[in-house]
Coordinates of C-alpha atoms in Angstrom, one line a residue:
Chain A
M1 CA 4.8 -20.8 6.8
K2 CA 5.7 -20.5 3.5
I3 CA 9.0 -18.7 2.7
V4 CA 9.4 -17.0 -0.2
P5 CA 12.8 -16.3 -1.4
K6 CA 14.8 -12.8 -1.4
V7 CA 17.1 -12.6 -4.2
L8 CA 19.4 -9.8 -5.4
V9 CA 20.6 -10.5 -9.4
T10 CA 23.0 -7.6 -9.9
K11 CA 26.6 -7.0 -11.3
I12 CA 29.6 -5.6 -9.9
G13 CA 32.2 -4.1 -12.0
L14 CA 32.6 -2.6 -15.5
D15 CA 31.8 -5.7 -17.8
G16 CA 27.6 -4.1 -18.8
H17 CA 26.5 -7.8 -20.6
D18 CA 23.3 -7.9 -18.7
R19 CA 21.6 -10.4 -20.8
G20 CA 22.7 -13.2 -18.3
S21 CA 21.7 -11.4 -15.0
R22 CA 18.6 -10.6 -16.5
V23 CA 17.3 -14.1 -17.5
V24 CA 18.2 -15.4 -14.1
A25 CA 15.9 -12.9 -12.8
A26 CA 13.0 -13.0 -15.2
H27 CA 13.2 -17.0 -13.9
L28 CA 13.7 -16.8 -10.4
R29 CA 10.5 -14.4 -10.5
D30 CA 8.7 -17.4 -12.3
A31 CA 10.0 -19.9 -9.8
G32 CA 8.4 -17.9 -6.9
M33 CA 10.5 -15.3 -6.1
E34 CA 11.1 -12.0 -4.8
V35 CA 14.1 -10.2 -6.8
I36 CA 15.4 -7.1 -6.7
Y37 CA 17.5 -6.7 -9.9
T38 CA 19.5 -4.1 -10.2
P39 CA 21.3 -2.8 -13.4
P40 CA 24.8 -3.9 -14.1
W41 CA 28.2 -1.3 -12.8
Q42 CA 26.9 -1.3 -8.9
A43 CA 29.9 -0.1 -6.9
I44 CA 30.6 -2.9 -4.2
D45 CA 29.3 -0.5 -0.7
A46 CA 26.0 0.2 -2.7
V47 CA 25.4 -3.5 -3.2
V48 CA 26.0 -3.8 0.4
K49 CA 23.7 -1.4 1.5
L50 CA 21.3 -2.8 -1.0
A51 CA 21.3 -5.9 0.5
I52 CA 21.0 -4.6 4.4
E53 CA 18.2 -2.5 3.5
E54 CA 16.5 -5.0 1.3
D55 CA 17.3 -7.5 4.0
V56 CA 17.7 -10.3 1.3
D57 CA 18.4 -13.8 1.5
V58 CA 20.8 -14.5 -1.4
I59 CA 23.3 -12.3 -3.6
G60 CA 23.8 -13.5 -7.3
I61 CA 26.7 -11.6 -9.1
S62 CA 26.3 -12.5 -12.4
S63 CA 30.1 -12.1 -14.5
L64 CA 30.8 -12.7 -17.5
A65 CA 33.9 -10.6 -18.1
T66 CA 36.4 -11.2 -15.4
D67 CA 34.4 -9.4 -12.9
H68 CA 34.5 -12.3 -10.6
R69 CA 37.8 -11.4 -9.8
I70 CA 36.7 -8.5 -7.3
V71 CA 34.1 -10.3 -5.3
P72 CA 36.2 -11.2 -2.5
K73 CA 36.3 -7.1 -2.2
L74 CA 32.6 -7.3 -2.3
M75 CA 32.5 -10.8 0.5
R76 CA 35.2 -8.2 2.8
A77 CA 32.8 -5.2 2.0
L78 CA 30.0 -7.5 3.2
R79 CA 32.1 -8.8 6.3
D80 CA 32.9 -5.4 7.1
A81 CA 29.4 -4.6 7.4
D82 CA 28.9 -7.0 9.7
V83 CA 26.4 -8.9 6.8
T84 CA 25.5 -12.3 8.1
G85 CA 23.0 -15.3 6.9
V86 CA 23.1 -14.1 3.3
A87 CA 24.8 -16.4 0.6
V88 CA 26.6 -14.8 -2.1
I89 CA 26.0 -16.7 -5.5
V90 CA 28.5 -16.5 -8.9
G91 CA 27.2 -17.0 -12.4
G92 CA 28.7 -16.5 -15.6
I93 CA 32.3 -16.9 -16.6
V94 CA 35.0 -17.9 -13.9
P95 CA 37.9 -20.1 -14.9
D96 CA 38.5 -23.5 -12.8
A97 CA 41.1 -21.8 -11.6
D98 CA 39.5 -18.8 -10.5
E99 CA 36.8 -21.4 -8.7
A100 CA 38.7 -21.9 -5.8
M101 CA 39.8 -18.5 -5.0
L102 CA 35.7 -17.4 -4.9
L103 CA 34.9 -20.8 -2.6
D104 CA 37.8 -19.9 -0.4
A105 CA 36.1 -15.8 -0.2
G106 CA 33.3 -17.6 1.2
V107 CA 31.1 -17.6 -2.1
A108 CA 28.8 -20.3 -1.8
R109 CA 28.6 -21.5 -5.1
V110 CA 29.3 -21.1 -8.7
F111 CA 27.1 -21.4 -11.4
H112 CA 28.9 -22.2 -14.7
P113 CA 27.7 -21.8 -18.6
G114 CA 25.3 -25.1 -19.0
A115 CA 24.1 -24.8 -15.6
S116 CA 20.4 -24.6 -15.7
L117 CA 18.2 -22.4 -14.2
D118 CA 15.9 -25.0 -12.1
D119 CA 19.6 -25.9 -10.9
I120 CA 19.9 -22.5 -9.5
A121 CA 16.5 -21.7 -8.1
D122 CA 16.6 -25.3 -6.4
Y123 CA 19.9 -24.3 -5.3
I124 CA 18.6 -21.4 -3.7
R125 CA 15.8 -22.6 -2.1
S126 CA 17.8 -25.5 -0.6
I127 CA 19.9 -22.7 1.2
V128 CA 17.2 -19.8 1.9
P129 CA 15.8 -21.1 5.0
A130 CA 19.2 -21.6 6.9
M131 CA 19.7 -17.5 6.3
R132 CA 16.5 -16.5 7.1
E133 CA 17.0 -18.9 10.9
A134 CA 20.6 -17.2 10.6
R135 CA 19.3 -13.4 10.6
S136 CA 16.4 -14.3 12.2
V137 CA 15.2 -11.4 15.6
T138 CA 12.8 -12.5 17.6
W139 CA 10.4 -10.0 19.8
E140 CA 12.6 -10.4 23.1
T141 CA 15.7 -8.4 20.7
W142 CA 13.5 -5.7 20.5
H143 CA 14.4 -4.6 24.2
E144 CA 17.3 -3.4 25.2
Chain B
M1 CA 28.0 -18.8 11.3
Q2 CA 28.9 -15.4 13.6
M3 CA 25.9 -14.0 15.1
N4 CA 24.8 -10.5 15.4
E5 CA 24.0 -8.6 17.6
P6 CA 20.5 -8.5 18.3
P7 CA 19.0 -5.0 16.9
T8 CA 17.1 -3.7 19.6
L9 CA 14.1 -1.2 19.8
A10 CA 16.7 2.0 20.5
R11 CA 18.8 1.0 17.6
L12 CA 15.9 1.5 15.2
L13 CA 14.7 4.2 16.5
G14 CA 18.2 5.8 16.5
G15 CA 18.4 5.0 12.6
D16 CA 20.1 1.9 12.3
R17 CA 19.8 0.5 8.8
R18 CA 20.1 -3.6 10.0
A19 CA 17.8 -3.1 12.7
I20 CA 15.1 -1.0 10.4
A21 CA 15.8 -3.6 7.7
Q22 CA 14.6 -6.4 10.1
A23 CA 12.1 -4.9 11.7
I24 CA 10.5 -4.4 8.3
S25 CA 10.9 -8.2 7.5
T26 CA 9.2 -8.9 10.8
I27 CA 6.0 -7.0 9.3
E28 CA 6.3 -8.3 6.0
N29 CA 6.6 -12.0 6.5
D30 CA 4.0 -11.9 9.5
A31 CA 6.6 -13.5 12.0
T32 CA 5.5 -13.0 15.4
G33 CA 6.9 -10.5 17.5
Q34 CA 5.4 -7.9 15.1
D35 CA 2.2 -7.0 16.8
D36 CA 4.5 -5.8 20.1
L37 CA 6.7 -3.9 17.4
S38 CA 4.1 -2.5 16.4
R39 CA 3.0 -0.9 19.9
A40 CA 6.3 -0.4 20.8
L41 CA 7.0 1.9 17.7
A42 CA 3.6 3.8 18.6
P43 CA 5.0 6.3 20.6
H44 CA 7.6 7.2 17.9
L45 CA 4.9 8.5 14.7
G46 CA 3.7 11.7 13.3
R47 CA 7.3 12.6 12.9
A48 CA 7.9 12.0 9.7
R49 CA 6.2 14.1 6.2
V50 CA 4.8 11.0 4.5
L51 CA 4.6 11.2 1.0
G52 CA 2.2 8.7 -0.8
I53 CA 2.9 8.7 -4.9
T54 CA 0.2 6.5 -7.1
G55 CA -0.7 6.8 -10.7
P56 CA -1.3 4.6 -13.5
P57 CA 1.7 2.1 -15.1
G58 CA 4.2 3.8 -16.7
A59 CA 3.4 7.4 -15.3
G60 CA 7.1 7.4 -14.4
K61 CA 6.5 7.4 -10.3
S62 CA 10.0 5.3 -9.6
T63 CA 11.9 8.1 -11.6
L64 CA 9.8 11.0 -10.3
V65 CA 10.8 9.3 -6.6
N66 CA 14.4 9.5 -7.9
A67 CA 14.4 13.1 -8.6
L68 CA 12.2 14.0 -5.5
L69 CA 14.9 12.0 -3.6
G70 CA 17.6 14.5 -5.3
E71 CA 15.8 17.2 -3.8
I72 CA 15.2 16.2 -0.4
V73 CA 19.1 15.0 0.1
A74 CA 19.4 17.9 -1.5
R75 CA 17.9 20.0 1.5
D76 CA 19.7 18.2 3.7
L77 CA 16.9 16.1 5.0
S78 CA 16.8 12.4 5.1
A79 CA 14.2 9.8 3.6
G80 CA 13.1 6.6 3.0
V81 CA 11.4 4.8 0.4
V82 CA 9.0 2.2 0.4
A83 CA 8.3 1.0 -3.4
V84 CA 5.6 -1.3 -4.1
D85 CA 5.9 -4.2 -7.1
P86 CA 3.2 -6.2 -8.2
S87 CA 3.3 -9.8 -7.5
S88 CA 2.5 -12.4 -9.9
P89 CA -1.0 -13.8 -9.1
L90 CA 0.7 -17.6 -10.7
T91 CA 3.7 -18.1 -8.8
G92 CA 4.0 -15.3 -6.0
G93 CA 7.3 -14.1 -7.6
T94 CA 8.3 -11.0 -8.5
V95 CA 11.3 -8.5 -9.9
L96 CA 11.4 -5.7 -8.2
G97 CA 12.9 -3.3 -10.6
D98 CA 11.6 0.4 -8.4
R99 CA 14.9 0.2 -6.9
A100 CA 16.7 0.1 -10.1
R101 CA 15.4 3.5 -11.2
M102 CA 15.9 5.0 -7.8
G103 CA 19.4 3.7 -8.4
E104 CA 21.4 7.2 -8.0
H105 CA 20.4 8.4 -4.8
G106 CA 20.1 4.2 -3.3
G107 CA 23.8 4.3 -1.8
H108 CA 23.4 7.8 -0.6
E109 CA 23.7 7.5 3.4
H110 CA 20.6 10.0 4.5
V111 CA 18.5 7.7 1.9
F112 CA 16.8 4.0 2.4
I113 CA 15.1 2.5 -0.1
R114 CA 12.4 -0.8 0.5
S115 CA 11.2 -2.7 -2.6
L116 CA 8.3 -4.5 -1.8
S117 CA 5.9 -7.5 -3.2
S118 CA 2.5 -6.5 -3.7
R119 CA 2.1 -10.3 -2.5
G120 CA -1.6 -10.5 -4.4
H121 CA -2.7 -7.7 -1.8
A122 CA -5.3 -5.7 -3.7
G123 CA -5.7 -2.0 -3.4
G124 CA -2.2 -1.6 -4.8
L125 CA -0.4 -1.8 -1.5
A126 CA 1.5 -4.6 -0.1
R127 CA 0.1 -6.4 3.3
R128 CA 0.9 -4.2 6.3
A129 CA 2.8 -1.3 4.4
D130 CA 0.8 1.2 6.4
R131 CA 3.0 -0.6 9.3
I132 CA 6.2 -0.2 7.3
V133 CA 6.3 3.4 7.1
D134 CA 5.7 3.5 10.1
V135 CA 8.7 1.5 10.9
L136 CA 10.7 4.2 8.9
D137 CA 8.6 7.1 10.5
A138 CA 9.8 5.8 13.7
A139 CA 12.8 5.7 12.6
G140 CA 13.9 8.8 12.1
F141 CA 13.5 9.7 8.4
D142 CA 12.1 13.2 7.6
V143 CA 10.4 12.5 4.4
V144 CA 9.1 8.6 4.0
I145 CA 8.0 8.7 0.6
V146 CA 5.3 5.6 -0.6
E147 CA 5.1 4.3 -4.0
T148 CA 2.6 1.9 -4.6
V149 CA 1.8 0.0 -8.0
G150 CA 0.0 1.1 -10.8
A151 CA -3.2 -0.5 -11.2
G152 CA -6.0 2.3 -11.2
Q153 CA -8.7 2.8 -8.8
S154 CA -7.9 0.6 -6.6
E155 CA -5.2 2.2 -5.1
V156 CA -7.3 4.8 -2.8
A157 CA -6.1 2.5 0.1
I158 CA -2.7 5.0 0.1
D159 CA -5.6 7.7 2.1
A160 CA -4.6 5.4 5.0
L161 CA -0.7 5.3 4.3
A162 CA -0.2 8.9 3.3
D163 CA 0.1 12.3 5.0
V164 CA -0.1 13.6 1.6
R165 CA -1.2 12.0 -2.3
I166 CA 0.4 12.5 -5.0
V167 CA -1.2 11.1 -8.4
A168 CA 0.8 11.2 -10.9
C169 CA -0.2 11.4 -14.7
P170 CA 1.5 11.1 -17.7
P171 CA 0.5 12.7 -20.6
G172 CA -1.1 10.7 -23.8
L173 CA -3.8 9.1 -21.2
G174 CA -6.8 10.0 -23.1
D175 CA -8.9 7.8 -22.7
G176 CA -7.2 6.2 -19.9
L177 CA -7.7 9.3 -17.9
Q178 CA -11.6 8.1 -17.5
A179 CA -10.8 5.4 -15.9
I180 CA -8.6 7.4 -13.1
K181 CA -10.2 10.1 -12.7
A182 CA -13.4 8.4 -10.9
G183 CA -10.7 6.9 -8.6
I184 CA -7.5 7.5 -7.3
L185 CA -8.0 11.7 -8.9
E186 CA -10.3 12.2 -6.0
I187 CA -8.1 11.6 -3.3
A188 CA -5.5 13.6 -5.0
D189 CA -4.1 16.6 -2.7
V190 CA -1.5 17.5 -5.8
L191 CA -1.9 16.6 -9.0
V192 CA 1.6 15.7 -11.3
V193 CA 1.7 15.9 -15.2
T194 CA 4.7 13.4 -15.6
K195 CA 7.0 13.7 -18.2
A196 CA 6.1 17.2 -19.5
D197 CA 8.4 17.6 -21.9
L198 CA 6.2 15.3 -24.4
P199 CA 3.3 16.1 -26.7
G200 CA 0.0 16.8 -25.0
A201 CA 1.2 17.3 -21.8
D202 CA -0.3 20.6 -21.7
A203 CA -3.6 19.3 -22.8
A204 CA -3.0 16.9 -20.2
W205 CA -2.6 19.4 -17.3
R206 CA -6.1 21.1 -19.1
D207 CA -7.4 18.4 -18.3
L208 CA -6.8 17.7 -14.8
A209 CA -7.5 21.5 -13.8
D210 CA -10.6 21.5 -15.7
M211 CA -12.0 18.1 -13.6
L212 CA -11.0 19.8 -10.6
R213 CA -13.0 22.7 -11.5
L214 CA -15.8 19.4 -11.8
R215 CA -15.0 18.2 -7.5
R216 CA -17.5 19.5 -5.0
E217 CA -16.9 23.2 -3.3
G218 CA -15.3 23.3 0.2
R219 CA -12.2 21.8 -0.7
T220 CA -8.6 22.6 -0.2
K221 CA -7.3 23.7 -3.7
V222 CA -5.1 20.9 -5.5
P223 CA -2.2 22.5 -7.3
V224 CA -1.8 20.7 -11.0
L225 CA 2.3 20.3 -11.5
K226 CA 4.4 20.0 -14.4
T227 CA 7.5 17.6 -13.7
I228 CA 10.5 16.4 -16.0
A229 CA 12.1 14.3 -13.9
A230 CA 15.1 13.5 -15.9
Q231 CA 15.8 17.1 -16.0
R232 CA 14.7 18.1 -12.2
E233 CA 12.4 20.5 -13.9
G234 CA 9.7 21.1 -11.2
I235 CA 10.4 19.0 -8.7
A236 CA 11.3 21.7 -6.3
K237 CA 8.4 22.9 -6.9
L238 CA 6.5 19.5 -6.4
V239 CA 8.0 19.0 -2.7
D240 CA 7.1 22.3 -2.1
A241 CA 3.6 22.1 -2.6
A242 CA 3.7 18.2 -0.8
F243 CA 5.0 19.5 1.6
A244 CA 2.8 22.8 2.7
H245 CA 0.2 20.3 2.2
V246 CA 1.4 18.5 5.3
D247 CA 2.4 21.5 6.7
A248 CA -1.4 23.0 6.5
T249 CA -3.1 19.3 7.6
G250 CA -0.2 18.5 10.0
R251 CA 1.9 15.3 10.3
G252 CA 0.5 12.4 11.1
Q253 CA -2.9 12.9 9.6
R254 CA -2.5 9.3 7.6
L255 CA -2.8 7.7 11.4
R256 CA -5.9 10.2 12.1
T257 CA -7.2 8.6 8.5
R258 CA -6.3 5.0 9.5
L259 CA -8.6 4.2 12.8
P260 CA -12.1 5.4 11.3
H261 CA -10.7 3.4 7.9
E262 CA -10.1 0.3 10.2
S263 CA -13.3 0.6 12.3
A264 CA -15.6 0.5 9.1
R265 CA -14.0 -2.4 7.6
E266 CA -14.6 -4.2 10.4
R267 CA -18.2 -2.7 10.6
M268 CA -18.9 -4.8 7.0
A269 CA -17.2 -7.8 7.8
P270 CA -16.1 -8.7 11.0
D271 CA -14.8 -11.9 9.6
T272 CA -12.3 -10.4 8.3
T273 CA -10.6 -9.7 11.2
Q274 CA -9.0 -13.3 11.4
D275 CA -7.1 -12.9 8.3
E276 CA -4.2 -14.5 9.7
S277 CA -5.4 -17.9 10.0
A278 CA -6.9 -17.6 6.3
P279 CA -4.1 -19.7 3.8
D280 CA -4.2 -22.5 6.7
R281 CA -7.9 -22.5 6.5
V282 CA -8.0 -22.5 2.9
T283 CA -5.5 -25.9 2.8
R284 CA -7.5 -27.2 5.5
L285 CA -11.1 -26.8 3.5
A286 CA -9.4 -28.0 -0.2
S287 CA -8.0 -31.0 1.3
R288 CA -11.6 -32.6 2.5
D289 CA -13.3 -31.5 -1.1
P290 CA -14.2 -35.4 -3.2
F291 CA -14.9 -33.2 -5.6
A292 CA -11.9 -31.3 -6.7
G293 CA -10.0 -34.7 -5.1
F294 CA -12.0 -36.5 -7.8
L295 CA -11.4 -34.3 -11.1
G296 CA -7.6 -34.4 -9.7
I297 CA -7.6 -30.1 -9.0
E298 CA -5.6 -29.3 -6.1
C299 CA -4.9 -26.3 -4.0
I300 CA -1.5 -24.8 -4.4
G301 CA -2.2 -21.6 -2.2
G302 CA -4.2 -18.9 -0.4
G303 CA -5.1 -16.3 1.8
A304 CA -7.9 -13.8 3.1
G305 CA -10.0 -13.6 0.0
C306 CA -7.9 -15.5 -2.3
A307 CA -7.5 -18.8 -3.4
T308 CA -5.0 -20.4 -6.5
T309 CA -6.0 -23.8 -7.8
R310 CA -4.0 -26.4 -10.5
L311 CA -5.5 -28.8 -12.5
R312 CA -3.3 -30.7 -15.6
I313 CA -5.6 -31.9 -18.6
G314 CA -6.0 -35.8 -18.6
A315 CA -7.6 -38.3 -21.0
R316 CA -10.6 -38.0 -18.4
H317 CA -11.0 -34.3 -18.6
I318 CA -11.1 -34.8 -22.5
N319 CA -14.8 -33.9 -24.7
F320 CA -16.2 -35.8 -27.2
N321 CA -14.6 -33.3 -29.7
G322 CA -11.2 -34.0 -28.2
G323 CA -10.7 -30.5 -26.4
C324 CA -10.9 -30.1 -22.5
H325 CA -14.4 -30.3 -21.2
G326 CA -15.7 -26.8 -20.5
G327 CA -17.1 -28.3 -17.4
A328 CA -13.5 -29.2 -15.8
I329 CA -12.8 -25.6 -16.5
F330 CA -15.6 -24.1 -14.2
A331 CA -14.6 -26.4 -11.9
L332 CA -11.0 -25.7 -11.3
A333 CA -12.6 -22.0 -11.4
D334 CA -15.3 -23.1 -9.1
T335 CA -12.8 -24.7 -6.6
A336 CA -10.6 -21.6 -6.3
F337 CA -14.1 -19.2 -5.5
G338 CA -15.2 -21.3 -3.1
L339 CA -11.7 -21.5 -1.3
A340 CA -11.3 -17.8 -1.7
S341 CA -15.1 -16.5 -0.6
N342 CA -14.5 -19.3 2.5
S343 CA -11.2 -18.4 3.6
H344 CA -12.3 -15.8 6.2
G345 CA -13.9 -18.5 8.4
R346 CA -17.8 -17.6 7.3
L347 CA -19.5 -20.3 5.2
A348 CA -20.2 -18.7 2.0
S349 CA -22.6 -20.3 -0.7
G350 CA -22.2 -19.8 -4.1
I351 CA -24.9 -18.3 -5.4
E352 CA -23.8 -17.3 -9.4
A353 CA -21.5 -17.6 -11.1
H354 CA -20.4 -17.2 -14.8
V355 CA -17.8 -18.2 -17.1
A356 CA -16.3 -17.2 -20.3
F357 CA -14.0 -19.2 -22.5
H358 CA -11.1 -17.6 -24.3
V359 CA -8.7 -20.4 -25.7
G360 CA -8.9 -24.1 -26.4
V361 CA -7.5 -26.4 -23.8
R362 CA -6.1 -29.6 -25.2
E363 CA -4.9 -33.2 -23.0
G364 CA -1.5 -32.4 -20.9
D365 CA -2.1 -28.3 -20.7
E366 CA -1.8 -27.5 -17.1
L367 CA -3.9 -25.3 -16.0
T368 CA -3.6 -22.4 -12.6
A369 CA -7.0 -20.3 -11.2
H370 CA -6.4 -17.6 -9.3
A371 CA -9.5 -16.1 -7.6
T372 CA -9.3 -13.0 -6.0
Q373 CA -12.0 -10.6 -4.2
I374 CA -13.4 -8.0 -5.9
S375 CA -15.9 -6.8 -2.8
R376 CA -17.6 -7.6 0.4
G377 CA -19.9 -6.8 2.5
N378 CA -22.0 -8.6 5.2
K379 CA -24.3 -10.6 3.3
L380 CA -22.2 -10.7 -0.4
A381 CA -19.3 -10.8 -1.9
T382 CA -17.7 -11.2 -5.4
Y383 CA -14.8 -12.7 -6.7
R384 CA -13.0 -12.6 -10.3
V385 CA -11.3 -15.9 -11.3
E386 CA -8.9 -16.1 -14.0
V387 CA -8.1 -19.6 -15.3
T388 CA -4.3 -19.4 -17.5
R389 CA -2.4 -22.0 -19.1
S390 CA 0.7 -22.7 -18.0
D391 CA 2.3 -20.3 -21.1
G392 CA 0.5 -17.2 -19.4
K393 CA -2.7 -17.5 -21.4
L394 CA -5.9 -16.5 -20.4
V395 CA -8.4 -19.5 -20.6
A396 CA -11.0 -18.6 -19.2
S397 CA -12.6 -15.8 -17.1
F398 CA -15.3 -16.6 -14.1
S399 CA -16.8 -14.6 -12.2
G400 CA -19.1 -15.4 -8.9
T401 CA -21.3 -14.1 -5.9
V402 CA -21.5 -15.9 -2.8
Y403 CA -24.0 -15.2 0.3
V404 CA -22.4 -14.8 3.1
S405 CA -24.2 -17.0 6.3
A406 CA -23.1 -15.7 9.8
R407 CA -22.3 -19.3 10.7
G408 CA -18.6 -20.6 10.8
H409 CA -16.8 -23.9 9.1
A410 CA -17.9 -27.4 10.8
G411 CA -15.3 -29.0 12.1

């Protein structure tokens, strides 16, 4: 069966520059994905709750003004909530020196200025099957 | 990667967020085990009050749901929300934006919100939305709210989904009211004039009240309310009216409605029960169509009652005027029509078709035709096909009727 990737496109922190996240959301929609879009300024706990309830494959964080530095907090909150099988990607302005810090924290991939929209969509498509597999439940597990 | 402990039925029934979310995904993705899941949930249904909210696009449904959530949690009740957004008929993609308007309460521990793409399903409801409501009901939410795609008349399917049907009408709809009154207003249990601070709200309220007077006698009185969701005005009254309706008719009303509906549908078109195999059937039928292959038409997807085909216009599709030959466009639409009408497993033969061309097409353009089912009886079914260019322009509109034979397809 064809998998329709489910992607959360959001922004955490105090920066309100949301044009980038809107462009990415629209492109992923046109690439055939189901996109949950939120306005900026989301609380980390709210993002975790949303990711669980919507059962998303990917969380895309847009960061244009240093909000990427709190992404490790998000990664910790996801771990604390036992969220597995969900990839976190970050796009926007991330200094090279900070990229390693994000990858260390468990971020799957960082997209820098100049990254093509198609590359983002292709990357998401390439990782979704593994995410689905990791979150999959079978009928047997419905029983105690 | 560390594995989660498997979500169990007990955890779902206990209200565990992840178990609920994964149960919904199982149904949404048509995954194996969903029938067993539905059976397992059956004894736990009919506890929640299920509120259905529908209305034309821009009626303010999501904002209304947000206000309702505020009122519901203030009453110390819990709420599960299913918000349905339309998917693109071309790519299947969606931006699920309802949640953005419900953000205020989305983080509340007594609130669970799930966005659903309609995935091309007619009637404003995502496929199997009723089963998803069941999951939230069984999970113990006091109130379940279903918000459906604002599309118009076809939303009557909300009947089998909610215990009380709330229809939201914004002021200033004018003639738009004509379009919906024959369909969804008829099924309303509660009518709401939203954005009541806008000019024309009183006129809209009077129109609705007048219209109700024309309905046949002997029906329960339908309250007509006014709300200004952003200021919380009229919201408590709306919740009272909705709860009063559910309490008068009994919770689980939707479950009683569902059965006769389903059996009626099966009487009309017994073949639609084989919907699960429809996408494969469409692909299979497309692969053995020599004429489509000759023209370069490819099938890029389909399901029960729908199909999408694509054609890149090359030199061989050009007419003597240097534009795309109308026959090529017709053939593209006709192929989608044929696949959609044969998707149910019974042999369907076209008996009538009409096409209107809207804009010109040149060499190099990529055209997509999407066929959807308008109606289907035991013998006749009608379909609409829209042909669009890759820049989104509507190139041609096609409609057609098939005769449905009792036979299946050979092979």
